Coordinates of C-alpha atoms (C1' of nucleotides) in Angstrom, one line a residue:
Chain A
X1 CA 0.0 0.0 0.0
X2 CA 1.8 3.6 -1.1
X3 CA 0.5 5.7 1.4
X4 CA -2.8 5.4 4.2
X5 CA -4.3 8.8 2.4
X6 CA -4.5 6.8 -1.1
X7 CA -5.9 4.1 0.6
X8 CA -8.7 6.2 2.0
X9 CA -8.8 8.2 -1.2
X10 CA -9.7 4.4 -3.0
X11 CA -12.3 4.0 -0.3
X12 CA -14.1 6.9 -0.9
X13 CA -13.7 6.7 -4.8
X14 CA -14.8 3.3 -4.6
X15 CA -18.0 4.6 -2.0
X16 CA -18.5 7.9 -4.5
X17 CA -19.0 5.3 -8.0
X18 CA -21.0 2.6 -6.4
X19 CA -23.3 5.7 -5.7
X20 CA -23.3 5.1 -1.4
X21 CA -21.6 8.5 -1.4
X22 CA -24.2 10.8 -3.3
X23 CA -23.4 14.3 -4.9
X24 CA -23.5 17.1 -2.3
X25 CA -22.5 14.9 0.5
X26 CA -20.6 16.7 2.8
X27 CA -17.1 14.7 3.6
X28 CA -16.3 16.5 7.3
X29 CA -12.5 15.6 7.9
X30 CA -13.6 15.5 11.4
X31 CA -16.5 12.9 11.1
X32 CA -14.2 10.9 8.0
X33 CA -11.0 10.6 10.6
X34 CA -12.7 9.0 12.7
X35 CA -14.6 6.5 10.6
X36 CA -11.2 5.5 9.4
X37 CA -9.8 5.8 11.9
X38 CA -6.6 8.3 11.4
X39 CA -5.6 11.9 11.7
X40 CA -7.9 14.9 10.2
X41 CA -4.4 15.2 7.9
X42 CA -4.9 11.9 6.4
X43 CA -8.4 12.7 5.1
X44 CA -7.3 16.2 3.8
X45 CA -4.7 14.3 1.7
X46 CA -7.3 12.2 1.0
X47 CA -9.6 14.2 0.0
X48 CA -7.4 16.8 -2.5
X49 CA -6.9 13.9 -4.6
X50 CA -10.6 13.4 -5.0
X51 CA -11.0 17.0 -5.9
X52 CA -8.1 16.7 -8.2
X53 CA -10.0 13.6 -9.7
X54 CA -13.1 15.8 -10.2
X55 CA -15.2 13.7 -7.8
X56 CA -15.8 16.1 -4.8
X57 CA -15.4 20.1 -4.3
X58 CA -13.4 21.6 -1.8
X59 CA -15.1 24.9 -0.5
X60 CA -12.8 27.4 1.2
X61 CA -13.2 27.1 5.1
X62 CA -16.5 25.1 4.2
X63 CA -14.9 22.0 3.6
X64 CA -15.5 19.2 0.9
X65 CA -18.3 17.9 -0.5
X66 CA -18.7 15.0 -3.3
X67 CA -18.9 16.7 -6.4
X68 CA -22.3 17.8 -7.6
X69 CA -21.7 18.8 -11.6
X70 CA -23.9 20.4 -13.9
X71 CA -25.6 19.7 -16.7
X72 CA -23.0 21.4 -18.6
X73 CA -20.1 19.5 -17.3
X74 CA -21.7 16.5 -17.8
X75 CA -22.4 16.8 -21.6
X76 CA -18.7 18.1 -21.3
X77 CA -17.3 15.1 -19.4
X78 CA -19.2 12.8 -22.2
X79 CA -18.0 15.1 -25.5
X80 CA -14.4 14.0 -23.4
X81 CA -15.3 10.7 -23.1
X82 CA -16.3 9.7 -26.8
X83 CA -13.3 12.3 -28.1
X84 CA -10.9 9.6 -26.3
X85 CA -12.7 6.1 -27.2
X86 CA -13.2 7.8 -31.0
X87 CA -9.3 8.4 -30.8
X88 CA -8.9 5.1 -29.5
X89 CA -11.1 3.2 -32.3
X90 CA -9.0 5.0 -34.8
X91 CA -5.7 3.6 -33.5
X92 CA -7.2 -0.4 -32.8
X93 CA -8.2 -0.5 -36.2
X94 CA -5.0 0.1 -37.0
X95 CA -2.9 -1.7 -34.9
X96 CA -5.2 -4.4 -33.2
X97 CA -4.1 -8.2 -33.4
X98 CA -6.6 -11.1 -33.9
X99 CA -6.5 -12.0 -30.2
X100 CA -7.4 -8.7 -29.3
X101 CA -10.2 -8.3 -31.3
X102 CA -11.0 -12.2 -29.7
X103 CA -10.4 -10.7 -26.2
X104 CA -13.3 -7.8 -26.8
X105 CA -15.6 -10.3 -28.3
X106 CA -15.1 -12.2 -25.5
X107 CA -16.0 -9.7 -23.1
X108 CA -19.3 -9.1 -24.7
X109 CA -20.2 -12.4 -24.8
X110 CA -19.7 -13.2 -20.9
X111 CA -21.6 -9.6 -20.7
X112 CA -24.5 -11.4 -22.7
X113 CA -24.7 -14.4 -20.8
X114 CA -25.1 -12.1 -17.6
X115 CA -27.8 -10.8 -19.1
X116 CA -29.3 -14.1 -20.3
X117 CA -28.7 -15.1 -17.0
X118 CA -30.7 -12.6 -15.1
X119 CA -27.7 -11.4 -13.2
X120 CA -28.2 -7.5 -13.9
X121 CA -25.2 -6.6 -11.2
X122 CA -22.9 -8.4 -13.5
X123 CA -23.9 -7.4 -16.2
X124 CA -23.8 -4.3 -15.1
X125 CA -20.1 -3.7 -14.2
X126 CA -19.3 -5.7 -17.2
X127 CA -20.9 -3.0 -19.5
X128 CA -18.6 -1.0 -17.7
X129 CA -16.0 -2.7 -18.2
X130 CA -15.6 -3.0 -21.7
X131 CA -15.0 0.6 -22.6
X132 CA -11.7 0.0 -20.1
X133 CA -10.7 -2.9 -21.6
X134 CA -11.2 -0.9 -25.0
X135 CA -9.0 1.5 -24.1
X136 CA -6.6 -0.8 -22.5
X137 CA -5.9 -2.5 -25.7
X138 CA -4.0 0.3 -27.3
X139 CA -1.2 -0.1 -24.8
X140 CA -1.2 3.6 -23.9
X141 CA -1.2 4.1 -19.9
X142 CA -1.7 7.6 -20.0
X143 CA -4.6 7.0 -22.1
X144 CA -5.8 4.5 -19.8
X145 CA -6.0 6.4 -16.5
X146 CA -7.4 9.4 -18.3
X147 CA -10.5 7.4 -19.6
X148 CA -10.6 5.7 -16.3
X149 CA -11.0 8.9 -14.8
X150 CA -13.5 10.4 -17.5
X151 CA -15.4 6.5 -16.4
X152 CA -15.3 7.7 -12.6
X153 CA -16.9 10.9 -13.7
X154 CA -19.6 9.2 -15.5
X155 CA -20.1 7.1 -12.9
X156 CA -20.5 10.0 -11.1
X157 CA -22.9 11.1 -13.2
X158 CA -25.2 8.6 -12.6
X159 CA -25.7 9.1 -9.2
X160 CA -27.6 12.7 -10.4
X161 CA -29.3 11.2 -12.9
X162 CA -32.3 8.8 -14.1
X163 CA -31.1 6.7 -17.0
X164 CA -33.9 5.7 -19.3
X165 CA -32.1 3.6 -22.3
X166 CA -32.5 0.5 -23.8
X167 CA -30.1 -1.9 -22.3
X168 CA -29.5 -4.8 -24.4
X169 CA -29.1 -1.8 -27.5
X170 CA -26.0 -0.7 -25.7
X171 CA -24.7 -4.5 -25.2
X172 CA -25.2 -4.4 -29.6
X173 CA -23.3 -1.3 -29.8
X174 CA -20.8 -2.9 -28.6
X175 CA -20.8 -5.8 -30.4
X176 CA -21.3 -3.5 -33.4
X177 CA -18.6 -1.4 -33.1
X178 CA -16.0 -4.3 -32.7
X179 CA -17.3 -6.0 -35.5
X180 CA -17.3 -2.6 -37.6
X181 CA -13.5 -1.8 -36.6
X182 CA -12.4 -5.1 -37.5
X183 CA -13.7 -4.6 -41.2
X184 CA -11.7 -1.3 -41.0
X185 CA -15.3 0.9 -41.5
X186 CA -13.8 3.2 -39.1
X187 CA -15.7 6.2 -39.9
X188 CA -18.9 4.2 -39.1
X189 CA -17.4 3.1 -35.6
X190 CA -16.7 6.1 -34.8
X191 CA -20.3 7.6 -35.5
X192 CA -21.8 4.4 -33.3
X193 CA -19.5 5.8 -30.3
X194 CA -20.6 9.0 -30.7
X195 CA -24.6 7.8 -30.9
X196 CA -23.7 5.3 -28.2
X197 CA -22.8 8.0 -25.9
X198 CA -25.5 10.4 -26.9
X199 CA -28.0 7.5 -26.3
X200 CA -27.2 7.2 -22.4
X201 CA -26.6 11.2 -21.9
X202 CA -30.4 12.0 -24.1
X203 CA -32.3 9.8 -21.2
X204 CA -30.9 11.8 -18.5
X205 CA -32.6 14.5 -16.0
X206 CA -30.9 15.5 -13.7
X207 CA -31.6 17.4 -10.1
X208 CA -33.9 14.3 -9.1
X209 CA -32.7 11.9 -6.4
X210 CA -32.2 8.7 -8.1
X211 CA -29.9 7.2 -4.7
X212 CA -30.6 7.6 -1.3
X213 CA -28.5 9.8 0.7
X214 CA -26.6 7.9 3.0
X215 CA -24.3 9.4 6.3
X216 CA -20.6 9.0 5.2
X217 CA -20.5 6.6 8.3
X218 CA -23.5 4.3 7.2
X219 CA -21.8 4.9 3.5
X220 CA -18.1 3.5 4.6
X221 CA -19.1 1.2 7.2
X222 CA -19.2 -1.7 4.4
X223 CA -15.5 -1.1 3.1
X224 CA -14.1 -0.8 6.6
X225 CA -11.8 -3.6 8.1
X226 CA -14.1 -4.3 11.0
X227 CA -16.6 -4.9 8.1
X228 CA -15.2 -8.0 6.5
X229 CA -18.1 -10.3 7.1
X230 CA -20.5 -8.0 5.8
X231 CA -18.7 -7.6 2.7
X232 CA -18.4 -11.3 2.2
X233 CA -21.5 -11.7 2.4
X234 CA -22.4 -9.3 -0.4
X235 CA -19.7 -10.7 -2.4
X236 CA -21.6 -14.0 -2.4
X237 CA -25.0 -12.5 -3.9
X238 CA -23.3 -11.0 -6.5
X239 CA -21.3 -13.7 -8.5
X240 CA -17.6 -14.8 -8.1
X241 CA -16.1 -16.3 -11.3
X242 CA -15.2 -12.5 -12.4
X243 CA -11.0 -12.1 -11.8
X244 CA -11.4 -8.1 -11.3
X245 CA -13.1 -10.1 -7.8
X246 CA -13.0 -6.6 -5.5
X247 CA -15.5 -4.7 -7.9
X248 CA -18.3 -6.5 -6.2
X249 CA -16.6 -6.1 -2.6
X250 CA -19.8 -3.9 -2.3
X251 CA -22.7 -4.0 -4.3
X252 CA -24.3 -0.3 -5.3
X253 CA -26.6 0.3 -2.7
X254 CA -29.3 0.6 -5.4
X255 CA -29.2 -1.0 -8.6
X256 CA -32.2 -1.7 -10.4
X257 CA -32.8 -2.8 -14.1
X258 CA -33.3 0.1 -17.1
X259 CA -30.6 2.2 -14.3
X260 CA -27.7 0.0 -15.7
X261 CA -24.5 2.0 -16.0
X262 CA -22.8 1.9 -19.0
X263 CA -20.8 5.5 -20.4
Chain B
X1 CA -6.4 31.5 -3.2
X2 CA -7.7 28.4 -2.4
X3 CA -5.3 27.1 -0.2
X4 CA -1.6 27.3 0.7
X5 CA -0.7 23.5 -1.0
X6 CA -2.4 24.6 -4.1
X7 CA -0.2 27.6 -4.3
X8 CA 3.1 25.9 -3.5
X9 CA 2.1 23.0 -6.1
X10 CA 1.3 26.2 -8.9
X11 CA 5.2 27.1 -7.9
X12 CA 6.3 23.9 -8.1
X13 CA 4.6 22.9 -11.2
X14 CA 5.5 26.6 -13.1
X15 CA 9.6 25.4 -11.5
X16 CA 9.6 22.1 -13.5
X17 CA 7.7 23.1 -16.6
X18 CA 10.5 26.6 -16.3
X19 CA 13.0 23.2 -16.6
X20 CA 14.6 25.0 -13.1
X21 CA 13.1 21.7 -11.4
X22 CA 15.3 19.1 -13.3
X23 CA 13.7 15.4 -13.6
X24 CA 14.9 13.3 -10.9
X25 CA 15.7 16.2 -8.5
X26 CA 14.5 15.3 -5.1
X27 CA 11.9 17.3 -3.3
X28 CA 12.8 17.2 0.2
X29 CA 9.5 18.1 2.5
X30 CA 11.8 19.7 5.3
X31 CA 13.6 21.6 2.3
X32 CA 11.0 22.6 0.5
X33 CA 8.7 23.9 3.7
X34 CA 12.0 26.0 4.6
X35 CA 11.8 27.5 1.4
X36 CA 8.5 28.2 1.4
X37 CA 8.3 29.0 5.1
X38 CA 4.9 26.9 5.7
X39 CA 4.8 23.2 7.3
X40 CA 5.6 20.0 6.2
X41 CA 2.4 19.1 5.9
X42 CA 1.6 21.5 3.3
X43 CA 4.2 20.9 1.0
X44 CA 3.6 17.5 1.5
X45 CA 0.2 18.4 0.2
X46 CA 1.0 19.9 -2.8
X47 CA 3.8 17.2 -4.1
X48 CA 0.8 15.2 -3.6
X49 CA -0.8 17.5 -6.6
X50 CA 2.0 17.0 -8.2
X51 CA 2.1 13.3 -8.3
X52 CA -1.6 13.5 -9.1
X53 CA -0.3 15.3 -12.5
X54 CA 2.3 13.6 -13.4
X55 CA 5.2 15.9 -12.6
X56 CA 6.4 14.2 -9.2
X57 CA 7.2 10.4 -8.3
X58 CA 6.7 9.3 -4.7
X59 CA 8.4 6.9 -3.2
X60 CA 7.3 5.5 -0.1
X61 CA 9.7 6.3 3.0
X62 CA 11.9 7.7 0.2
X63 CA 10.3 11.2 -1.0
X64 CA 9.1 12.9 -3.9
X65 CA 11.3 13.8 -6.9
X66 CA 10.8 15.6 -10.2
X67 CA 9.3 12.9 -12.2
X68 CA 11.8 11.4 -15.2
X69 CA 9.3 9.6 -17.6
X70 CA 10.7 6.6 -19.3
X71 CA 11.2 6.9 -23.5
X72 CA 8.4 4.5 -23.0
X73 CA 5.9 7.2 -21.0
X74 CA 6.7 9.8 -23.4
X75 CA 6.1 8.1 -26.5
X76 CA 2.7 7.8 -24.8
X77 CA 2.6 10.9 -23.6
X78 CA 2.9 12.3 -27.2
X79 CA 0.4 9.6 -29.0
X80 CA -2.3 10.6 -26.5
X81 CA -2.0 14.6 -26.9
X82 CA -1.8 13.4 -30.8
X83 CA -5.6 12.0 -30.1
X84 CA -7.0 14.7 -28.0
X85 CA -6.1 17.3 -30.5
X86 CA -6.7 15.0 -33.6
X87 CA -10.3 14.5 -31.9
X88 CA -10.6 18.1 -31.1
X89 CA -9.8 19.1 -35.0
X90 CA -12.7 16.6 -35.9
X91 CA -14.9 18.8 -33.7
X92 CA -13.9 22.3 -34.7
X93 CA -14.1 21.1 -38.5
X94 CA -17.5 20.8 -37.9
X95 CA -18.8 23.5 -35.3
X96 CA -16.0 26.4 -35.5
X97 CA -17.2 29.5 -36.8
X98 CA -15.3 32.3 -38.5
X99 CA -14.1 34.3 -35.7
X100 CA -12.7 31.5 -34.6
X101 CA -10.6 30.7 -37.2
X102 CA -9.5 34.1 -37.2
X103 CA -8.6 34.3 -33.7
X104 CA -6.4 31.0 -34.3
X105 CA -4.8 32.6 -37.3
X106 CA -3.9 36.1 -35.7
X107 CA -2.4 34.0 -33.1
X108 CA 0.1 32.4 -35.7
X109 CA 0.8 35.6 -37.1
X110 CA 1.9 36.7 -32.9
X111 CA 4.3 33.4 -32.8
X112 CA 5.5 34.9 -37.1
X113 CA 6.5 38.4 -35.8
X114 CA 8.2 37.2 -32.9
X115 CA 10.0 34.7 -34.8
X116 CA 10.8 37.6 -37.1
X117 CA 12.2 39.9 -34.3
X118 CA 14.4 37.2 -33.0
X119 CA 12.4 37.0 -29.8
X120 CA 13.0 33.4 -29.2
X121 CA 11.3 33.2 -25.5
X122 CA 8.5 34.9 -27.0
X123 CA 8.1 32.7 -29.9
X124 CA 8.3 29.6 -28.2
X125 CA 5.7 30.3 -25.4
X126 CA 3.2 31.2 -28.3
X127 CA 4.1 28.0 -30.1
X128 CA 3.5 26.5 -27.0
X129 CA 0.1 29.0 -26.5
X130 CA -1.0 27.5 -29.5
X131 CA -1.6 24.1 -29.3
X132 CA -4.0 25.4 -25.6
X133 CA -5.4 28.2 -27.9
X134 CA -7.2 25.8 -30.3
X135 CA -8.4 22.8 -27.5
X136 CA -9.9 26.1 -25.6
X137 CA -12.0 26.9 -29.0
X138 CA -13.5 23.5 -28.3
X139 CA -15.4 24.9 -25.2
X140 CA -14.9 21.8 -23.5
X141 CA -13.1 23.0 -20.4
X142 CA -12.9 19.0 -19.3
X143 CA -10.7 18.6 -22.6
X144 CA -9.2 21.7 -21.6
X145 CA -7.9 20.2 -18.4
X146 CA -6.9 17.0 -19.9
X147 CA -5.3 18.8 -22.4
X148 CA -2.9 20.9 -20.4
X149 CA -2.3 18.4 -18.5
X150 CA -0.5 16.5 -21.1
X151 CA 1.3 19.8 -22.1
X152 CA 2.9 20.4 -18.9
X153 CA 3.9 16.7 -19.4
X154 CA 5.3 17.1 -22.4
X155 CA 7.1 20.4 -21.5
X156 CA 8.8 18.4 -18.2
X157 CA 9.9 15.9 -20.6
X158 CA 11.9 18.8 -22.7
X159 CA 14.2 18.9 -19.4
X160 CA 15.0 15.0 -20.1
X161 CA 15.6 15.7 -23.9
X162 CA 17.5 17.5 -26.5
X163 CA 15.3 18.4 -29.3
X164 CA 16.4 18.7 -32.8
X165 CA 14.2 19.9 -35.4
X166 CA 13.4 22.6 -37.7
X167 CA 11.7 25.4 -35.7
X168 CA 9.9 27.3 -38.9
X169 CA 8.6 24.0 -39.7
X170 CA 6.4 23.8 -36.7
X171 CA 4.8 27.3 -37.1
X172 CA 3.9 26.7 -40.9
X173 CA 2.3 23.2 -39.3
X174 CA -0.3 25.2 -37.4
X175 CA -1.0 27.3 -40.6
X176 CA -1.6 24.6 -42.4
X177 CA -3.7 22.9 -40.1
X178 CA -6.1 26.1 -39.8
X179 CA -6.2 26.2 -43.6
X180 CA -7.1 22.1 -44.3
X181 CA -9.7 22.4 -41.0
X182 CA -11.2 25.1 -42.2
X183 CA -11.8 23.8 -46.1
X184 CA -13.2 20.6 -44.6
X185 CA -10.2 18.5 -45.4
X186 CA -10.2 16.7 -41.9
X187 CA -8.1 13.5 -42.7
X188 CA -5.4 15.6 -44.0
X189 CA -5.6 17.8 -41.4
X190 CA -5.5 15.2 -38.7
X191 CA -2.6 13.7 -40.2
X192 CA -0.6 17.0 -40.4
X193 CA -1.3 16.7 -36.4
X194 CA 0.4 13.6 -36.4
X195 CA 3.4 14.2 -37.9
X196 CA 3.7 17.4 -36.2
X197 CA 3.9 15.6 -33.2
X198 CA 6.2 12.5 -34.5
X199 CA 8.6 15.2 -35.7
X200 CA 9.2 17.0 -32.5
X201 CA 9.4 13.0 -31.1
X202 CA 11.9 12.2 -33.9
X203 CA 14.6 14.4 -32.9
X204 CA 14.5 13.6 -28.9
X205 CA 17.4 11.8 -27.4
X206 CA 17.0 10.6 -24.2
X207 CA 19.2 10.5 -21.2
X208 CA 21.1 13.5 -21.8
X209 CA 21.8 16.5 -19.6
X210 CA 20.0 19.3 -21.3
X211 CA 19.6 21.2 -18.3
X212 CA 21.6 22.2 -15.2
X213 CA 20.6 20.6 -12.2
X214 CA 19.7 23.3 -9.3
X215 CA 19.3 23.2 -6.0
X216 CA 15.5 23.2 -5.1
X217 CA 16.6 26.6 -3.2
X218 CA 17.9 27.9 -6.2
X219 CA 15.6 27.1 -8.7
X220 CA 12.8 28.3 -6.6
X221 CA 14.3 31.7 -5.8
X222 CA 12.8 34.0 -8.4
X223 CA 9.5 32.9 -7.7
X224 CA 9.2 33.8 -3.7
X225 CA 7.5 36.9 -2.7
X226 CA 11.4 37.9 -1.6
X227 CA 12.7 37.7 -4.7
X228 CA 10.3 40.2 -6.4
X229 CA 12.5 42.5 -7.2
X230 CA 14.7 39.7 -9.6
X231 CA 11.3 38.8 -10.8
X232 CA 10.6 41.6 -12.5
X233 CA 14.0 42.5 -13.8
X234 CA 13.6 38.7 -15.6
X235 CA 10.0 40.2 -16.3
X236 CA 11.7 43.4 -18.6
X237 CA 13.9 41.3 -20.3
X238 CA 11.9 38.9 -21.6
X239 CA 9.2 41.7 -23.5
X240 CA 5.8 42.9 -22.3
X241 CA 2.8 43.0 -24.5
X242 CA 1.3 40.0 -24.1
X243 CA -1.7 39.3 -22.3
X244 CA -0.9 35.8 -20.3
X245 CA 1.8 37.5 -18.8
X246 CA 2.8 35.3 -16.2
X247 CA 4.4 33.0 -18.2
X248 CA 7.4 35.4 -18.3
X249 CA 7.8 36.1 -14.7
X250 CA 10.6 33.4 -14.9
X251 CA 12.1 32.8 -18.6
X252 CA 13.5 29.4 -18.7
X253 CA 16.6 28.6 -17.0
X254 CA 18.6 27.5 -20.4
X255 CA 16.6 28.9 -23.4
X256 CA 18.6 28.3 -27.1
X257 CA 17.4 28.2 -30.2
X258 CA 16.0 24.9 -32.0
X259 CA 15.5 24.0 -28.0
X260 CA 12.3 25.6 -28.9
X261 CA 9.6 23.8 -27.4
X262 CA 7.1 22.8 -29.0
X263 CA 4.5 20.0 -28.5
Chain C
dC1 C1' 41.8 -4.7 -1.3
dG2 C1' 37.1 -5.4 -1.9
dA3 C1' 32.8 -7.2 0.0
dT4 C1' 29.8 -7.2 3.7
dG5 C1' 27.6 -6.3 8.0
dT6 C1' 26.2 -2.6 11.5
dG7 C1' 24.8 1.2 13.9
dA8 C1' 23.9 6.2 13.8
dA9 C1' 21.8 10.0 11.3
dA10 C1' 18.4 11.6 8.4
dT11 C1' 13.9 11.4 6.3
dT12 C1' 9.3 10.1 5.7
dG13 C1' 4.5 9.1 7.2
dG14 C1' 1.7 9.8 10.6
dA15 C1' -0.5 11.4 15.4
dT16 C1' -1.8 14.8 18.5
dA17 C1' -2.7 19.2 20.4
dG18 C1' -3.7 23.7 19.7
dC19 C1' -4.8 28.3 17.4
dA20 C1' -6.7 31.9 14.3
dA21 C1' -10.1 32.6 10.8
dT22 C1' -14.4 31.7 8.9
dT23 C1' -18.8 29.9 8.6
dC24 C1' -23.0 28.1 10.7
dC25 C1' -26.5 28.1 13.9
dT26 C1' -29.3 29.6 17.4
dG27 C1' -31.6 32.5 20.4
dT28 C1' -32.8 37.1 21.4
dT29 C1' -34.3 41.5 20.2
dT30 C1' -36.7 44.8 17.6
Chain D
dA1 C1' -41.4 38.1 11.1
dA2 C1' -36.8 40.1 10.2
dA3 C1' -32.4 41.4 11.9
dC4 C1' -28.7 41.0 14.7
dA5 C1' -25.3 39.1 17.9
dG6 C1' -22.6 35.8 19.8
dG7 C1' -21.3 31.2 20.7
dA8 C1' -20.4 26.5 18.6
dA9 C1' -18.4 24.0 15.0
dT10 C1' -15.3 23.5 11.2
dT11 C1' -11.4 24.4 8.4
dG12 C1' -6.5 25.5 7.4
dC13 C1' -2.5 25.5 9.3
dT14 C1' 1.5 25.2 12.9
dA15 C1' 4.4 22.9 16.1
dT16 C1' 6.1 19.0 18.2
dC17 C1' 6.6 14.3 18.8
dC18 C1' 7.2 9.4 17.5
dA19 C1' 7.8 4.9 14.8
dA20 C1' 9.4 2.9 10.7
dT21 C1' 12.5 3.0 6.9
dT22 C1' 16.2 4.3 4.3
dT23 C1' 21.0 6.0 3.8
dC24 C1' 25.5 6.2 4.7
dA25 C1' 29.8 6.1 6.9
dC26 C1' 32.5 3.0 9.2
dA27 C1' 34.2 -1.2 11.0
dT28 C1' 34.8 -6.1 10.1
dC29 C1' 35.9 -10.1 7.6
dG30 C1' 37.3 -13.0 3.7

DNA sequence: CGATGTGAAATTGGATAGCAATTCCTGTTT
DNA sequence: AAACAGGAATTGCTATCCAATTTCACATCG
């Protein structure tokens, strides 16, 4: 572990994306230290790294809140996001290998027999998942953590917003937009990103309550040490073939079906 | 200001990117807060920022240093600002209007005349200027942030590397650019990004001196509230009529020609 | 002479207590 | 009911202290 304030900083990303820790919540260094356990100074440190990652606001002698953004920032965060993967698509048709195009196709199918399966939480991250393992493919690290920080935005997102898409039309896109790159109709790809995108930001409203707002204490409480039988438990419902195993550590406290995440 | 850390890590960060900071020059917190006259936990704070961007390594138990990106990390560095400004080119193709263009061209014709009147300093801050000019015309101020962010990247890693290429070259690149964006020629234009970029990457050789190491007491010097006075003697010499003036309260430590920077 | 072990010094990561400034909240007054 | 005042709570920061780790000079040994 580098340092205790990144591991708290993980904890509360981690709380902020599986939506437990809602937009606006206040995040008192006071009330945070000792949840955790440690100094006020940890969860300062802590906490400039969130706001650095966009995911809470620091207020001048007011303190920090998780980040609440508008309408504006939102279409922005998504015009960033589809910019990236379009980039992306570009270079994969280019440069992608059969067994990478074989790994993506992959993914959607184990996404698809979640879904056949009934088990929406998998299905769920999984969605998730692919536009990370997209990016991943073109070997760029710098890429990477940018679009996985444009993802925690989006996840973000969601917490502000009611999603009303068709959900099996986005698991097609995907498998669209693979099959499209492969052929080398990169122009088309690129508009299916783009439509993909526009598809899950056209559903949204925001300012309505779409998670309840939990204390930061009832929030945490499943991530802490002490917690450890708790989050078994949870682990259980949720599935446990899937490698990246700590994604379901904690289910979202409120996942339903047509609220699927998928950027 | 927002707080003390974010001040110290604006120093910091205008130090490296001023190549005064040298890659792989340790940040000492008991130094540094000396320096600075605040506490170790603030400075500790802002290398934390640092970190964050990119700019500073930590090492547990060890410290922070100036960060010293592999050939590897830069190659990436470069192929992702390549893809945000290709994707950004796609956009203004589409939704720039004419006063845009225009304002993008008159800024050319700034970096022209100061090539013209030997201003070297001048010249390479606006070539520099550019490249944020033209993601800012996207109104995207989440690209914006990415964006910079991968400049001030690509500017440390001109401490790390002697650049050799034709200077004139570049400016007539961002001409050319506005012209084929303008007419609608897109691929061109985004390929003329491309080998912008691979040309600047071309001439880097790695692992060579290119600037002096100083002391972090040294190299932060002209940019403490004591050392006002050299500040603005640095300030007279450097020329005056441009806006973002800020840039040239420090000129760069080492500044020769066809070290022009350049992203 | 070089390699290796060792202990002191220095540095980091963190805890704790405390203080000034600011904001928030409440209760009183008008 | 509105306005004001003052105390409580919170933040931003300092100072000091402590444990863990690294570094480095020095002594020891092959």
């Amino acid at each position: 572990m580098s340092s205790r304030s990144q591991a708290i900083a993980d904890i509360l990303t981690r709380a902020i994306i599986d939506h437990r820790l809602v937009p606006g919540c206040k995040l008192g260094e006071r009330e945070l230290a000792e949840i955790f356990g440690v100094s006020r100074i940890v969860v300062r440190q802590a906490v400039i790294r969130l706001a650095d990652d966009g995911l809470a606001q620091i207020e001048r002698n007011r303190g920090a809140f998780v980040a609440k953004p508008s309408m504006q920032e939102a279409m922005e965060i998504y015009d960033a996001l589809t910019l990236v993967e379009q980039g992306v698509a570009a270079q994969l048709s280019e440069r992608l290998g059969p067994g990478g195009w074989a790994e993506l196709r992959q993914h959607v199918e184990r996404q698809r027999q979640a879904v056949a399966a009934g088990n929406d939480a998998l299905a769920d991250v999984l969605g998730q998942e692919f536009h990370s393992v997209f990016v991943r493919l073109s070997r760029n690290k710098v890429m990477q953590d940018i679009h996985a920080q444009l993802v925690r935005r989006t996840t973000l997102l969601r917490s502000l917003i009611t999603a009303d898409f068709d959900y099996c039309n986005l698991l097609d896109d995907h498998s669209r937009v693979i099959d499209l790159l492969e052929k080398g109709r990169l122009k088309k790809a690129m508009e299916l990103i783009d439509t993909h995108h526009r598809s899950v930001v056209r559903g949204y409203i925001m300012d309505r309550a779409v998670f309840p707002e939990l204390s930061p204490r009832e929030a945490l409480a499943p991530y802490l040490a002490d917690g450890a039988a708790n989050t078994e438990a949870a682990n259980d419902e949720a599935g446990s073939e899937h490698k990246g195993a700590q994604i379901y550590a904690i289910p979202p406290a409120n996942l339903r079906r047509n609220q699927a995440g998928d950027p």
